[in-house]
Amino acid sequence: MALTNTIYNSPVFQQACHQFDTAADILGLDPGVRERTKRPRRCVVVSMPVRMDNGQIEIFEGYRVQHNLSTGPAKGGIRFHQDVTLGEVAALAMWMSWKCSLVGLPYGGAKGGVMVNTRDLSQTELERLSRRYMQEIIPFIGPNVDIPAPDVGTNEQVMAWMMDTYSNHQGHYDPGVITGKPIALGGSLGRREATGEGVAWFVKAYLQDLGITPEKTTIVIQGFGNVGSEAAFALYEWGAKIIGISDFTGGIHNPKGIDLKAASTHLAQNRSLQDFTGGEPITNAELLELPCTVLIPAALERTITGENAGKLKCRLLAEGANGPTTNEADKILNERDDIELIPDVLCNSGGVIVSYFEWLQNLQNYYWTKGEVFDKLHRMLAKAKASVDETRKKYGCSRRTAALVLGISRVAEAKAKRGLFP
Ligand code: NAD
């Protein structure tokens, strides 16, 4: 049943609810447990006054939504983006619940967001905003309550400022409150690469299932940020050709293969891919419809739509981003037997898995090598892939629904077993 009578109501929240309902119908969940499992547990809305460099005070709005706290402390990134809404953050929090559960992490799901275009801020303004956001959510988070991480528009430096703010409040160094930190502050080796590394791992595994070799593989990636660029480098190392990349300014197409190092250098120097000369400029819409073996949306939600889903020319659609495919597009893709889809909750789970490793290392004050991190990561990804593919066969459903069936069933079971308080 559509859940519209709520402050979270928005297209992306409805997208997440529809996905939930499809999986919950298969599971035949008890109605009481079903509604409890679906709805976000709580949210905080904060307004943050920040002194700008010109002396003026500007107020920013931010959110933290905790969707599920029944199976452990909540876990989920913090997004800084001008289009952030409460409904979007709630949908992202819901997906975190299923993702953590699917891959077997002892976490619930959460997400945070601040409505801001970081390109409009100086470094000092970004620092003051990051610290103020953390200050405002301190009563709701902690290493045993809710552990944030980076997402779109935030990075290791932002995590460092937030950890420092929390630690100052506690009166002692407390790195386990947040993950995705710099190595010098208790970050894990491999965390920066983890999400893209995981996406690349799934792409390789599913291409192997399809009998497609690296030299026959061409890749197109929407969003050359943390996830997109790390996936690009990992797949290039494997032997695939990256023929299209993009960012918010547009895309670059080069059928001979894009020089990824040159693209990264251009990005570091110019803060965007605009005017990068390593290929032909194209729009993001054109990029998605390029003929390729693998298409990786790694930017924002709802970029694969009812309009373009029928025109995709890839063999494998690997969802690096969260929620890139609308419900209309999903329906079209389910009817297309020429495209295999790796759903977001599975495909980008490498990020939260290594965040979990970072948290474990912080709690134990015992740090692992990158080899240990990646070895454990790959084993968890392989286990998740096997259980999703088995569940898909069992129910004869899409890979997305199979992943959600697994993620949702474990949360629902925990809620049912815990009972209802009071
Ligand atoms: P990021 O900020 O590092 O990069 C985002 C990229 O998308 C940038 O290149 C940006 O220019 C581009 N972009 C933004 N708007 C766009 C638009 N309208 N069209 C095309 N490109 C656009 O963010 P990220 O951390 O790489 O996250 C990307 C996606 O992956 C998000 O959906 C995020 O939720 C998801 N994700 C991230 C992590 C993580 O560990 N960072 C983990 C799991 C999932």
GROMACS .gro file of C-alpha atoms and ligand atoms in nm:
model
  466
    1MET     CA    1   0.000   0.000   0.000
    2ALA     CA    2   0.142   0.341  -0.097
    3LEU     CA    3   0.268   0.538   0.202
    4THR     CA    4   0.179   0.897   0.108
    5ASN     CA    5   0.051   1.041   0.437
    6THR     CA    6   0.398   1.117   0.572
    7ILE     CA    7   0.652   1.402   0.579
    8TYR     CA    8   0.887   1.181   0.379
    9ASN     CA    9   0.655   1.169   0.079
   10SER     CA   10   0.852   1.235  -0.242
   11PRO     CA   11   0.921   1.050  -0.570
   12VAL     CA   12   1.238   0.887  -0.439
   13PHE     CA   13   1.070   0.782  -0.112
   14GLN     CA   14   0.783   0.631  -0.315
   15GLN     CA   15   1.041   0.449  -0.527
   16ALA     CA   16   1.194   0.292  -0.214
   17CYS     CA   17   0.847   0.207  -0.074
   18HIS     CA   18   0.738   0.042  -0.398
   19GLN     CA   19   1.055  -0.171  -0.397
   20PHE     CA   20   0.984  -0.265  -0.035
   21ASP     CA   21   0.622  -0.359  -0.113
   22THR     CA   22   0.725  -0.584  -0.403
   23ALA     CA   23   0.963  -0.779  -0.178
   24ALA     CA   24   0.727  -0.777   0.124
   25ASP     CA   25   0.447  -0.925  -0.091
   26ILE     CA   26   0.674  -1.218  -0.182
   27LEU     CA   27   0.764  -1.265   0.185
   28GLY     CA   28   0.401  -1.242   0.294
   29LEU     CA   29   0.500  -1.036   0.598
   30ASP     CA   30   0.259  -1.005   0.888
   31PRO     CA   31   0.088  -0.662   0.844
   32GLY     CA   32   0.202  -0.523   1.181
   33VAL     CA   33   0.564  -0.623   1.130
   34ARG     CA   34   0.546  -0.508   0.768
   35GLU     CA   35   0.453  -0.147   0.847
   36ARG     CA   36   0.707  -0.124   1.131
   37THR     CA   37   0.978  -0.256   0.903
   38LYS     CA   38   0.891  -0.012   0.626
   39ARG     CA   39   0.864   0.318   0.812
   40PRO     CA   40   1.169   0.520   0.919
   41ARG     CA   41   1.212   0.499   1.296
   42ARG     CA   42   1.300   0.865   1.360
   43CYS     CA   43   1.447   1.176   1.205
   44VAL     CA   44   1.602   1.503   1.317
   45VAL     CA   45   1.580   1.826   1.121
   46VAL     CA   46   1.843   2.081   1.213
   47SER     CA   47   1.900   2.441   1.111
   48MET     CA   48   2.259   2.547   1.122
   49PRO     CA   49   2.373   2.908   1.143
   50VAL     CA   50   2.716   2.940   0.986
   51ARG     CA   51   2.938   3.251   0.984
   52MET     CA   52   3.049   3.304   0.625
   53ASP     CA   53   3.388   3.450   0.532
   54ASN     CA   54   3.228   3.789   0.461
   55GLY     CA   55   3.100   3.809   0.821
   56GLN     CA   56   2.733   3.741   0.730
   57ILE     CA   57   2.543   3.454   0.891
   58GLU     CA   58   2.373   3.201   0.666
   59ILE     CA   59   2.131   2.931   0.784
   60PHE     CA   60   2.155   2.583   0.633
   61GLU     CA   61   1.904   2.300   0.679
   62GLY     CA   62   2.011   1.942   0.745
   63TYR     CA   63   1.860   1.600   0.828
   64ARG     CA   64   1.947   1.270   0.986
   65VAL     CA   65   1.701   0.986   0.931
   66GLN     CA   66   1.738   0.660   1.125
   67HIS     CA   67   1.532   0.401   0.947
   68ASN     CA   68   1.608   0.091   1.149
   69LEU     CA   69   1.769   0.056   1.493
   70SER     CA   70   1.648  -0.297   1.570
   71THR     CA   71   1.951  -0.489   1.447
   72GLY     CA   72   2.239  -0.273   1.575
   73PRO     CA   73   2.356   0.088   1.563
   74ALA     CA   74   2.237   0.268   1.250
   75LYS     CA   75   2.485   0.326   0.969
   76GLY     CA   76   2.478   0.555   0.666
   77GLY     CA   77   2.648   0.839   0.485
   78ILE     CA   78   2.608   1.216   0.498
   79ARG     CA   79   2.529   1.395   0.172
   80PHE     CA   80   2.602   1.762   0.102
   81HIS     CA   81   2.403   1.862  -0.206
   82GLN     CA   82   2.177   2.150  -0.302
   83ASP     CA   83   1.885   1.919  -0.392
   84VAL     CA   84   1.884   1.716  -0.067
   85THR     CA   85   1.531   1.666   0.072
   86LEU     CA   86   1.402   1.487   0.380
   87GLY     CA   87   1.222   1.233   0.160
   88GLU     CA   88   1.541   1.156  -0.031
   89VAL     CA   89   1.737   1.108   0.291
   90ALA     CA   90   1.462   0.877   0.422
   91ALA     CA   91   1.474   0.665   0.105
   92LEU     CA   92   1.854   0.643   0.127
   93ALA     CA   93   1.823   0.544   0.496
   94MET     CA   94   1.577   0.268   0.403
   95TRP     CA   95   1.816   0.131   0.140
   96MET     CA   96   2.095   0.133   0.401
   97SER     CA   97   1.882  -0.091   0.626
   98TRP     CA   98   1.838  -0.352   0.352
   99LYS     CA   99   2.200  -0.327   0.236
  100CYS     CA  100   2.351  -0.381   0.581
  101SER     CA  101   2.113  -0.667   0.646
  102LEU     CA  102   2.173  -0.826   0.304
  103VAL     CA  103   2.551  -0.843   0.348
  104GLY     CA  104   2.523  -0.952   0.711
  105LEU     CA  105   2.646  -0.643   0.898
  106PRO     CA  106   2.531  -0.589   1.259
  107TYR     CA  107   2.383  -0.249   1.175
  108GLY     CA  108   2.056  -0.074   1.115
  109GLY     CA  109   2.021   0.189   0.842
  110ALA     CA  110   2.044   0.569   0.844
  111LYS     CA  111   2.137   0.862   0.622
  112GLY     CA  112   2.212   1.230   0.665
  113GLY     CA  113   2.197   1.527   0.435
  114VAL     CA  114   2.255   1.900   0.422
  115MET     CA  115   2.099   2.121   0.158
  116VAL     CA  116   2.408   2.302   0.029
  117ASN     CA  117   2.612   2.337  -0.287
  118THR     CA  118   2.965   2.286  -0.157
  119ARG     CA  119   3.101   2.466  -0.463
  120ASP     CA  120   2.959   2.789  -0.316
  121LEU     CA  121   3.161   2.746   0.007
  122SER     CA  122   3.525   2.821   0.089
  123GLN     CA  123   3.720   2.551   0.280
  124THR     CA  124   3.676   2.742   0.605
  125GLU     CA  125   3.300   2.777   0.548
  126LEU     CA  126   3.278   2.406   0.466
  127GLU     CA  127   3.463   2.327   0.789
  128ARG     CA  128   3.230   2.545   1.000
  129LEU     CA  129   2.921   2.388   0.837
  130SER     CA  130   3.053   2.032   0.882
  131ARG     CA  131   3.133   2.094   1.249
  132ARG     CA  132   2.798   2.262   1.315
  133TYR     CA  133   2.605   1.978   1.153
  134MET     CA  134   2.789   1.725   1.370
  135GLN     CA  135   2.731   1.940   1.680
  136GLU     CA  136   2.356   1.945   1.610
  137ILE     CA  137   2.324   1.568   1.566
  138ILE     CA  138   2.551   1.464   1.858
  139PRO     CA  139   2.254   1.369   2.082
  140PHE     CA  140   2.140   1.117   1.819
  141ILE     CA  141   2.466   0.950   1.715
  142GLY     CA  142   2.764   0.766   1.865
  143PRO     CA  143   2.969   0.449   1.808
  144ASN     CA  144   2.686   0.239   1.957
  145VAL     CA  145   2.394   0.446   1.827
  146ASP     CA  146   2.447   0.569   1.472
  147ILE     CA  147   2.774   0.589   1.279
  148PRO     CA  148   2.783   0.827   0.978
  149ALA     CA  149   3.016   0.808   0.674
  150PRO     CA  150   3.084   1.002   0.351
  151ASP     CA  151   2.841   1.027   0.060
  152VAL     CA  152   2.795   1.269  -0.231
  153GLY     CA  153   2.969   1.602  -0.160
  154THR     CA  154   3.151   1.488   0.156
  155ASN     CA  155   3.495   1.330   0.190
  156GLU     CA  156   3.772   1.225   0.433
  157GLN     CA  157   3.840   1.583   0.539
  158VAL     CA  158   3.474   1.642   0.628
  159MET     CA  159   3.474   1.316   0.827
  160ALA     CA  160   3.790   1.433   1.010
  161TRP     CA  161   3.626   1.764   1.114
  162MET     CA  162   3.314   1.581   1.227
  163MET     CA  163   3.513   1.324   1.427
  164ASP     CA  164   3.713   1.606   1.588
  165THR     CA  165   3.393   1.791   1.683
  166TYR     CA  166   3.243   1.478   1.839
  167SER     CA  167   3.568   1.391   2.020
  168ASN     CA  168   3.598   1.742   2.163
  169HIS     CA  169   3.243   1.711   2.292
  170GLN     CA  170   3.322   1.374   2.456
  171GLY     CA  171   3.652   1.502   2.596
  172HIS     CA  172   3.853   1.222   2.435
  173TYR     CA  173   3.951   1.085   2.093
  174ASP     CA  174   3.659   0.872   1.973
  175PRO     CA  175   3.718   0.768   1.611
  176GLY     CA  176   3.449   0.493   1.610
  177VAL     CA  177   3.176   0.758   1.575
  178ILE     CA  178   3.230   0.800   1.200
  179THR     CA  179   3.391   0.608   0.914
  180GLY     CA  180   3.563   0.713   0.593
  181LYS     CA  181   3.820   0.910   0.794
  182PRO     CA  182   4.179   0.983   0.684
  183ILE     CA  183   4.422   0.699   0.767
  184ALA     CA  184   4.601   0.925   1.018
  185LEU     CA  185   4.279   0.950   1.220
  186GLY     CA  186   4.180   0.585   1.236
  187GLY     CA  187   4.060   0.547   0.879
  188SER     CA  188   4.086   0.201   0.724
  189LEU     CA  189   4.324   0.116   0.446
  190GLY     CA  190   4.110   0.053   0.139
  191ARG     CA  191   3.805   0.253   0.254
  192ARG     CA  192   3.853   0.527  -0.005
  193GLU     CA  193   3.854   0.268  -0.285
  194ALA     CA  194   3.604   0.030  -0.121
  195THR     CA  195   3.275   0.121  -0.291
  196GLY     CA  196   3.427   0.141  -0.641
  197GLU     CA  197   3.634  -0.171  -0.573
  198GLY     CA  198   3.313  -0.354  -0.476
  199VAL     CA  199   3.130  -0.231  -0.786
  200ALA     CA  200   3.421  -0.350  -1.001
  201TRP     CA  201   3.425  -0.686  -0.820
  202PHE     CA  202   3.056  -0.745  -0.903
  203VAL     CA  203   3.100  -0.631  -1.263
  204LYS     CA  204   3.386  -0.878  -1.311
  205ALA     CA  205   3.194  -1.160  -1.140
  206TYR     CA  206   2.876  -1.112  -1.347
  207LEU     CA  207   3.072  -1.069  -1.672
  208GLN     CA  208   3.246  -1.396  -1.594
  209ASP     CA  209   2.902  -1.559  -1.551
  210LEU     CA  210   2.812  -1.422  -1.895
  211GLY     CA  211   3.139  -1.549  -2.044
  212ILE     CA  212   3.262  -1.197  -2.136
  213THR     CA  213   3.637  -1.136  -2.109
  214PRO     CA  214   3.809  -0.808  -2.005
  215GLU     CA  215   3.945  -0.734  -2.352
  216LYS     CA  216   3.589  -0.754  -2.493
  217THR     CA  217   3.454  -0.518  -2.224
  218THR     CA  218   3.376  -0.150  -2.269
  219ILE     CA  219   3.258   0.059  -1.975
  220VAL     CA  220   3.056   0.380  -1.943
  221ILE     CA  221   3.034   0.555  -1.606
  222GLN     CA  222   2.800   0.836  -1.508
  223GLY     CA  223   2.956   1.032  -1.219
  224PHE     CA  224   3.335   1.039  -1.188
  225GLY     CA  225   3.339   1.097  -0.812
  226ASN     CA  226   3.457   0.866  -0.536
  227VAL     CA  227   3.257   0.561  -0.650
  228GLY     CA  228   3.275   0.614  -1.027
  229SER     CA  229   3.646   0.693  -1.047
  230GLU     CA  230   3.755   0.408  -0.817
  231ALA     CA  231   3.541   0.162  -1.015
  232ALA     CA  232   3.693   0.300  -1.338
  233PHE     CA  233   4.051   0.250  -1.218
  234ALA     CA  234   3.980  -0.101  -1.086
  235LEU     CA  235   3.814  -0.209  -1.413
  236TYR     CA  236   4.091  -0.051  -1.622
  237GLU     CA  237   4.350  -0.247  -1.419
  238TRP     CA  238   4.152  -0.562  -1.498
  239GLY     CA  239   4.186  -0.491  -1.870
  240ALA     CA  240   3.853  -0.330  -1.965
  241LYS     CA  241   3.829  -0.013  -2.174
  242ILE     CA  242   3.660   0.291  -2.016
  243ILE     CA  243   3.496   0.470  -2.309
  244GLY     CA  244   3.268   0.719  -2.132
  245ILE     CA  245   3.275   0.917  -1.807
  246SER     CA  246   3.083   1.219  -1.680
  247ASP     CA  247   3.017   1.457  -1.396
  248PHE     CA  248   2.755   1.725  -1.327
  249THR     CA  249   2.893   1.938  -1.616
  250GLY     CA  250   2.851   1.666  -1.885
  251GLY     CA  251   3.028   1.368  -2.033
  252ILE     CA  252   3.332   1.263  -2.237
  253HIS     CA  253   3.325   0.985  -2.498
  254ASN     CA  254   3.635   0.819  -2.640
  255PRO     CA  255   3.589   0.480  -2.813
  256LYS     CA  256   3.967   0.421  -2.794
  257GLY     CA  257   3.962   0.444  -2.414
  258ILE     CA  258   3.983   0.743  -2.181
  259ASP     CA  259   4.311   0.831  -2.009
  260LEU     CA  260   4.184   0.805  -1.650
  261LYS     CA  261   4.493   0.960  -1.491
  262ALA     CA  262   4.467   1.264  -1.719
  263ALA     CA  263   4.095   1.292  -1.635
  264SER     CA  264   4.170   1.276  -1.260
  265THR     CA  265   4.440   1.542  -1.291
  266HIS     CA  266   4.203   1.768  -1.487
  267LEU     CA  267   3.936   1.715  -1.222
  268ALA     CA  268   4.176   1.794  -0.936
  269GLN     CA  269   4.290   2.114  -1.106
  270ASN     CA  270   3.951   2.238  -1.229
  271ARG     CA  271   3.700   2.083  -0.984
  272SER     CA  272   3.508   1.941  -1.285
  273LEU     CA  273   3.557   1.748  -1.610
  274GLN     CA  274   3.443   2.044  -1.817
  275ASP     CA  275   3.684   2.120  -2.106
  276PHE     CA  276   3.872   1.791  -2.055
  277THR     CA  277   4.014   1.721  -2.401
  278GLY     CA  278   4.057   1.341  -2.373
  279GLY     CA  279   3.749   1.267  -2.587
  280GLU     CA  280   3.437   1.410  -2.749
  281PRO     CA  281   3.209   1.612  -2.520
  282ILE     CA  282   2.857   1.465  -2.487
  283THR     CA  283   2.562   1.524  -2.254
  284ASN     CA  284   2.482   1.301  -1.956
  285ALA     CA  285   2.166   1.189  -2.139
  286GLU     CA  286   2.369   1.083  -2.446
  287LEU     CA  287   2.626   0.911  -2.225
  288LEU     CA  288   2.365   0.678  -2.075
  289GLU     CA  289   2.261   0.559  -2.420
  290LEU     CA  290   2.611   0.482  -2.551
  291PRO     CA  291   2.663   0.126  -2.676
  292CYS     CA  292   2.883  -0.050  -2.416
  293THR     CA  293   2.922  -0.376  -2.227
  294VAL     CA  294   2.871  -0.222  -1.883
  295LEU     CA  295   2.688   0.095  -1.781
  296ILE     CA  296   2.759   0.218  -1.428
  297PRO     CA  297   2.538   0.499  -1.299
  298ALA     CA  298   2.746   0.640  -1.009
  299ALA     CA  299   2.594   0.986  -0.958
  300LEU     CA  300   2.248   1.051  -0.815
  301GLU     CA  301   1.904   0.884  -0.797
  302ARG     CA  302   1.653   0.852  -1.079
  303THR     CA  303   1.875   0.891  -1.384
  304ILE     CA  304   1.756   0.570  -1.555
  305THR     CA  305   1.392   0.651  -1.628
  306GLY     CA  306   1.090   0.535  -1.825
  307GLU     CA  307   1.221   0.762  -2.103
  308ASN     CA  308   1.566   0.611  -2.150
  309ALA     CA  309   1.540   0.254  -2.009
  310GLY     CA  310   1.424   0.117  -2.344
  311LYS     CA  311   1.718   0.288  -2.519
  312LEU     CA  312   2.005   0.158  -2.304
  313LYS     CA  313   2.260  -0.036  -2.509
  314CYS     CA  314   2.455  -0.213  -2.235
  315ARG     CA  315   2.472  -0.584  -2.145
  316LEU     CA  316   2.515  -0.520  -1.773
  317LEU     CA  317   2.374  -0.232  -1.568
  318ALA     CA  318   2.574  -0.200  -1.245
  319GLU     CA  319   2.412   0.041  -0.999
  320GLY     CA  320   2.703   0.217  -0.827
  321ALA     CA  321   2.469   0.498  -0.719
  322ASN     CA  322   2.180   0.447  -0.478
  323GLY     CA  323   1.839   0.447  -0.642
  324PRO     CA  324   1.946   0.535  -0.998
  325THR     CA  325   1.657   0.340  -1.156
  326THR     CA  326   1.297   0.461  -1.128
  327ASN     CA  327   1.014   0.211  -1.087
  328GLU     CA  328   0.901   0.272  -1.448
  329ALA     CA  329   1.253   0.202  -1.573
  330ASP     CA  330   1.280  -0.106  -1.354
  331LYS     CA  331   0.967  -0.250  -1.513
  332ILE     CA  332   1.106  -0.192  -1.863
  333LEU     CA  333   1.444  -0.342  -1.770
  334ASN     CA  334   1.279  -0.648  -1.616
  335GLU     CA  335   1.116  -0.715  -1.952
  336ARG     CA  336   1.445  -0.677  -2.140
  337ASP     CA  337   1.630  -1.009  -2.132
  338ASP     CA  338   1.930  -0.851  -2.306
  339ILE     CA  339   2.028  -0.656  -1.990
  340GLU     CA  340   2.141  -0.797  -1.655
  341LEU     CA  341   2.108  -0.564  -1.358
  342ILE     CA  342   2.319  -0.556  -1.040
  343PRO     CA  343   2.099  -0.369  -0.789
  344ASP     CA  344   2.237  -0.084  -0.577
  345VAL     CA  345   2.199  -0.256  -0.237
  346LEU     CA  346   2.426  -0.534  -0.363
  347CYS     CA  347   2.645  -0.349  -0.613
  348ASN     CA  348   2.769  -0.063  -0.391
  349SER     CA  349   2.776  -0.257  -0.063
  350GLY     CA  350   3.159  -0.263  -0.060
  351GLY     CA  351   3.156   0.088   0.091
  352VAL     CA  352   2.959   0.003   0.403
  353ILE     CA  353   3.140  -0.329   0.442
  354VAL     CA  354   3.479  -0.155   0.468
  355SER     CA  355   3.318   0.114   0.686
  356TYR     CA  356   3.224  -0.174   0.918
  357PHE     CA  357   3.588  -0.293   0.909
  358GLU     CA  358   3.701   0.061   0.993
  359TRP     CA  359   3.464   0.075   1.292
  360LEU     CA  360   3.586  -0.267   1.411
  361GLN     CA  361   3.949  -0.153   1.385
  362ASN     CA  362   3.864   0.165   1.581
  363LEU     CA  363   3.686  -0.027   1.857
  364GLN     CA  364   3.973  -0.275   1.886
  365ASN     CA  365   4.256  -0.026   1.828
  366TYR     CA  366   4.406  -0.294   1.605
  367TYR     CA  367   4.469  -0.208   1.242
  368TRP     CA  368   4.467  -0.437   0.939
  369THR     CA  369   4.669  -0.439   0.614
  370LYS     CA  370   4.501  -0.343   0.288
  371GLY     CA  371   4.539  -0.706   0.176
  372GLU     CA  372   4.343  -0.824   0.481
  373VAL     CA  373   4.073  -0.561   0.420
  374PHE     CA  374   4.024  -0.652   0.053
  375ASP     CA  375   4.043  -1.025   0.119
  376LYS     CA  376   3.766  -1.004   0.380
  377LEU     CA  377   3.569  -0.764   0.155
  378HIS     CA  378   3.581  -0.996  -0.146
  379ARG     CA  379   3.468  -1.292   0.064
  380MET     CA  380   3.165  -1.103   0.192
  381LEU     CA  381   3.076  -0.984  -0.161
  382ALA     CA  382   3.099  -1.339  -0.294
  383LYS     CA  383   2.869  -1.466  -0.020
  384ALA     CA  384   2.615  -1.192  -0.087
  385LYS     CA  385   2.622  -1.254  -0.462
  386ALA     CA  386   2.565  -1.628  -0.414
  387SER     CA  387   2.270  -1.575  -0.178
  388VAL     CA  388   2.106  -1.315  -0.405
  389ASP     CA  389   2.136  -1.539  -0.712
  390GLU     CA  390   2.000  -1.836  -0.516
  391THR     CA  391   1.705  -1.632  -0.385
  392ARG     CA  392   1.637  -1.505  -0.735
  393LYS     CA  393   1.607  -1.863  -0.859
  394LYS     CA  394   1.394  -1.966  -0.562
  395TYR     CA  395   1.131  -1.694  -0.616
  396GLY     CA  396   1.174  -1.645  -0.992
  397CYS     CA  397   1.200  -1.269  -0.935
  398SER     CA  398   1.435  -0.992  -1.044
  399ARG     CA  399   1.782  -0.962  -0.890
  400ARG     CA  400   1.674  -0.637  -0.719
  401THR     CA  401   1.373  -0.802  -0.557
  402ALA     CA  402   1.584  -1.102  -0.453
  403ALA     CA  403   1.836  -0.872  -0.281
  404LEU     CA  404   1.554  -0.685  -0.106
  405VAL     CA  405   1.380  -1.007  -0.002
  406LEU     CA  406   1.699  -1.110   0.177
  407GLY     CA  407   1.764  -0.768   0.331
  408ILE     CA  408   1.405  -0.707   0.441
  409SER     CA  409   1.338  -1.059   0.571
  410ARG     CA  410   1.626  -1.039   0.822
  411VAL     CA  411   1.515  -0.699   0.956
  412ALA     CA  412   1.151  -0.812   0.976
  413GLU     CA  413   1.251  -1.131   1.157
  414ALA     CA  414   1.454  -0.934   1.411
  415LYS     CA  415   1.159  -0.701   1.475
  416ALA     CA  416   0.915  -0.992   1.512
  417LYS     CA  417   1.148  -1.174   1.755
  418ARG     CA  418   1.220  -0.865   1.963
  419GLY     CA  419   0.846  -0.808   2.002
  420LEU     CA  420   0.679  -0.475   2.057
  421PHE     CA  421   0.776  -0.241   2.341
  422PRO     CA  422   0.592  -0.155   2.563
  423NAD     P1  423   3.085   1.208  -0.515
  423NAD     O1  424   3.035   1.339  -0.466
  423NAD     O2  425   3.226   1.169  -0.486
  423NAD     O3  426   3.064   1.199  -0.673
  423NAD     C1  427   2.941   1.221  -0.735
  423NAD     C2  428   2.966   1.237  -0.885
  423NAD     O4  429   2.840   1.253  -0.951
  423NAD     C3  430   3.048   1.360  -0.919
  423NAD     O5  431   3.132   1.329  -1.028
  423NAD     C4  432   2.941   1.460  -0.962
  423NAD     O6  433   2.990   1.564  -1.046
  423NAD     C5  434   2.847   1.369  -1.034
  423NAD     N1  435   2.713   1.425  -1.052
  423NAD     C6  436   2.639   1.498  -0.964
  423NAD     N2  437   2.525   1.535  -1.021
  423NAD     C7  438   2.524   1.482  -1.145
  423NAD     C8  439   2.431   1.484  -1.251
  423NAD     N3  440   2.315   1.548  -1.240
  423NAD     N4  441   2.463   1.418  -1.365
  423NAD     C9  442   2.581   1.353  -1.375
  423NAD     N5  443   2.672   1.347  -1.279
  423NAD    C10  444   2.643   1.412  -1.165
  423NAD     O7  445   2.983   1.099  -0.459
  423NAD     P2  446   3.007   0.944  -0.439
  423NAD     O8  447   3.046   0.921  -0.299
  423NAD     O9  448   3.091   0.890  -0.550
  423NAD    O10  449   2.858   0.887  -0.455
  423NAD    C11  450   2.799   0.859  -0.582
  423NAD    C12  451   2.681   0.765  -0.564
  423NAD    O11  452   2.724   0.646  -0.498
  423NAD    C13  453   2.567   0.819  -0.474
  423NAD    O12  454   2.445   0.766  -0.520
  423NAD    C14  455   2.599   0.761  -0.338
  423NAD    O13  456   2.487   0.755  -0.254
  423NAD    C15  457   2.648   0.624  -0.380
  423NAD     N6  458   2.730   0.555  -0.281
  423NAD    C16  459   2.843   0.612  -0.231
  423NAD    C17  460   2.921   0.542  -0.138
  423NAD    C18  461   3.051   0.597  -0.085
  423NAD    O14  462   3.121   0.523  -0.013
  423NAD     N7  463   3.092   0.719  -0.116
  423NAD    C19  464   2.879   0.416  -0.094
  423NAD    C20  465   2.764   0.359  -0.147
  423NAD    C21  466   2.691   0.430  -0.241
   0.00000   0.00000   0.00000
